[in-house]
Amino acid sequence: MEITAKIKTLGLAIALGTFMFACSQETQNETNAEVDEAQTEMNEANTEAKQEWNETAVWVDENSTRAETATKEEWDEMDAEYKRREAELDAKSETWDENAKQEWQQVKDRWNKTENKVQERLKKVDDVDVDVDVKTNKD
């Protein structure tokens, strides 16, 4: 009887050990799958963010040249569009790595220089005061 009890205890211990091993492997596989999925989502988000950043960088370069001769109304439209883009990217930039943040700052600095040049140019235009005397001939 004692031998039977020992065999049953040993069998139960082996069965329990097997189930524990199987459960831990399944949990590990599920965890690995979740980590892989999270990494994939992060990579997709980074790719999307980089694409948006690149589009904005190209936009800044194109419009910086255009801004040199823009009217005040055109400049106001460009500046509003830039501020909209900047706000969107600034909100997303918290998740970027340091390199991406530095590159984004360089784009912002380029626009800032453009903004300063345009403001100076428009200020000079506003400062011009022209008096025109109109002579009429009543011959």
Short mmCIF file of C-alpha atoms in Angstrom, two decimals:
data_model
loop_
_atom_site.label_atom_id
_atom_site.label_comp_id
_atom_site.label_asym_id
_atom_site.label_seq_id
_atom_site.Cartn_x
_atom_site.Cartn_y
_atom_site.Cartn_z
CA MET A 1 0.00 0.00 0.00
CA GLU A 2 2.83 2.34 0.86
CA ILE A 3 4.50 1.64 -2.48
CA THR A 4 1.27 2.42 -4.33
CA ALA A 5 0.97 5.72 -2.48
CA LYS A 6 4.56 6.60 -3.35
CA ILE A 7 3.96 5.71 -7.02
CA LYS A 8 0.80 7.84 -7.06
CA THR A 9 2.64 10.73 -5.41
CA LEU A 10 5.51 10.42 -7.87
CA GLY A 11 3.07 10.25 -10.83
CA LEU A 12 1.22 13.29 -9.54
CA ALA A 13 4.50 15.20 -9.13
CA ILE A 14 5.58 14.33 -12.69
CA ALA A 15 2.16 15.32 -14.10
CA LEU A 16 2.20 18.57 -12.16
CA GLY A 17 5.75 19.34 -13.34
CA THR A 18 4.79 18.63 -16.95
CA PHE A 19 1.77 20.93 -16.75
CA MET A 20 3.82 23.68 -15.15
CA PHE A 21 6.47 23.41 -17.86
CA ALA A 22 3.82 23.46 -20.62
CA CYS A 23 2.09 26.49 -19.12
CA SER A 24 5.31 28.46 -18.73
CA GLN A 25 6.30 27.74 -22.36
CA GLU A 26 2.86 28.83 -23.58
CA THR A 27 3.03 32.01 -21.50
CA GLN A 28 6.53 32.73 -22.78
CA ASN A 29 5.39 32.25 -26.38
CA GLU A 30 2.41 34.55 -25.84
CA THR A 31 4.65 37.18 -24.23
CA ASN A 32 7.12 36.98 -27.12
CA ALA A 33 4.27 37.38 -29.61
CA GLU A 34 3.01 40.45 -27.74
CA VAL A 35 6.50 41.98 -27.67
CA ASP A 36 6.93 41.33 -31.40
CA GLU A 37 3.57 42.96 -32.10
CA ALA A 38 4.44 45.99 -29.98
CA GLN A 39 7.80 46.37 -31.76
CA THR A 40 6.09 46.14 -35.14
CA GLU A 41 3.61 48.83 -34.15
CA MET A 42 6.42 51.03 -32.87
CA ASN A 43 8.40 50.58 -36.09
CA GLU A 44 5.33 51.47 -38.15
CA ALA A 45 4.72 54.56 -36.01
CA ASN A 46 8.36 55.62 -36.35
CA THR A 47 8.24 55.12 -40.11
CA GLU A 48 5.06 57.19 -40.35
CA ALA A 49 6.53 59.92 -38.14
CA LYS A 50 9.73 60.02 -40.21
CA GLN A 51 7.69 60.31 -43.39
CA GLU A 52 5.68 63.22 -41.93
CA TRP A 53 8.90 64.85 -40.72
CA ASN A 54 10.48 64.46 -44.18
CA GLU A 55 7.41 65.95 -45.87
CA THR A 56 7.54 68.94 -43.54
CA ALA A 57 11.29 69.37 -44.10
CA VAL A 58 10.73 69.43 -47.88
CA TRP A 59 7.81 71.85 -47.40
CA VAL A 60 10.02 74.17 -45.32
CA ASP A 61 12.76 74.15 -47.95
CA GLU A 62 10.34 74.88 -50.80
CA ASN A 63 8.44 77.58 -48.97
CA SER A 64 11.55 79.25 -47.55
CA THR A 65 12.54 80.14 -51.09
CA ARG A 66 9.01 81.21 -51.96
CA ALA A 67 8.74 83.33 -48.80
CA GLU A 68 11.53 85.65 -49.97
CA THR A 69 9.15 87.30 -52.43
CA ALA A 70 5.78 86.53 -50.84
CA THR A 71 3.23 89.20 -50.10
CA LYS A 72 2.08 89.69 -46.53
CA GLU A 73 -1.08 87.66 -47.21
CA GLU A 74 0.90 84.81 -48.79
CA TRP A 75 3.34 84.86 -45.90
CA ASP A 76 0.51 84.73 -43.36
CA GLU A 77 -0.89 81.63 -45.11
CA MET A 78 2.53 79.93 -45.21
CA ASP A 79 3.23 80.74 -41.58
CA ALA A 80 -0.17 79.41 -40.47
CA GLU A 81 0.44 76.17 -42.40
CA TYR A 82 3.89 75.81 -40.85
CA LYS A 83 2.52 76.37 -37.34
CA ARG A 84 -0.13 73.69 -37.95
CA ARG A 85 2.52 71.21 -39.12
CA GLU A 86 4.85 72.14 -36.29
CA ALA A 87 2.17 71.58 -33.64
CA GLU A 88 1.36 68.12 -35.02
CA LEU A 89 4.99 67.04 -35.16
CA ASP A 90 5.90 68.55 -31.78
CA ALA A 91 3.15 66.47 -30.20
CA LYS A 92 4.56 63.32 -31.78
CA SER A 93 8.23 64.15 -31.20
CA GLU A 94 8.17 63.09 -27.54
CA THR A 95 8.44 59.47 -28.66
CA TRP A 96 11.33 60.08 -31.10
CA ASP A 97 14.94 59.22 -30.46
CA GLU A 98 17.49 62.00 -29.85
CA ASN A 99 18.75 61.98 -33.45
CA ALA A 100 15.27 62.53 -34.86
CA LYS A 101 14.62 65.29 -32.33
CA GLN A 102 17.84 67.07 -33.36
CA GLU A 103 16.96 66.82 -37.05
CA TRP A 104 13.48 68.19 -36.35
CA GLN A 105 15.05 71.08 -34.42
CA GLN A 106 17.22 71.87 -37.45
CA VAL A 107 14.11 72.10 -39.63
CA LYS A 108 12.50 74.41 -37.09
CA ASP A 109 15.67 76.55 -37.01
CA ARG A 110 15.65 76.84 -40.82
CA TRP A 111 12.05 78.05 -40.74
CA ASN A 112 12.89 80.45 -37.93
CA LYS A 113 15.63 82.04 -40.07
CA THR A 114 13.18 82.34 -42.95
CA GLU A 115 10.62 83.89 -40.65
CA ASN A 116 13.14 86.45 -39.39
CA LYS A 117 14.15 87.40 -42.94
CA VAL A 118 10.55 87.78 -44.07
CA GLN A 119 9.56 89.80 -41.02
CA GLU A 120 12.51 92.13 -41.63
CA ARG A 121 11.61 92.46 -45.30
CA LEU A 122 7.94 93.13 -44.59
CA LYS A 123 8.87 95.62 -41.88
CA LYS A 124 10.98 97.56 -44.36
CA VAL A 125 8.09 97.62 -46.81
CA ASP A 126 5.74 98.89 -44.11
CA ASP A 127 8.23 101.57 -43.07
CA VAL A 128 8.28 103.15 -46.51
CA ASP A 129 6.18 106.26 -46.40
CA VAL A 130 5.39 107.73 -49.75
CA ASP A 131 3.82 111.13 -50.20
CA VAL A 132 2.38 111.70 -53.60
CA ASP A 133 1.36 115.08 -54.80
CA VAL A 134 -1.06 114.90 -57.62
CA LYS A 135 -1.09 117.86 -59.93
CA THR A 136 -4.01 118.38 -62.08
CA ASN A 137 -3.83 120.43 -65.19
CA LYS A 138 -6.78 122.72 -65.60
CA ASP A 139 -5.80 124.17 -68.90
#
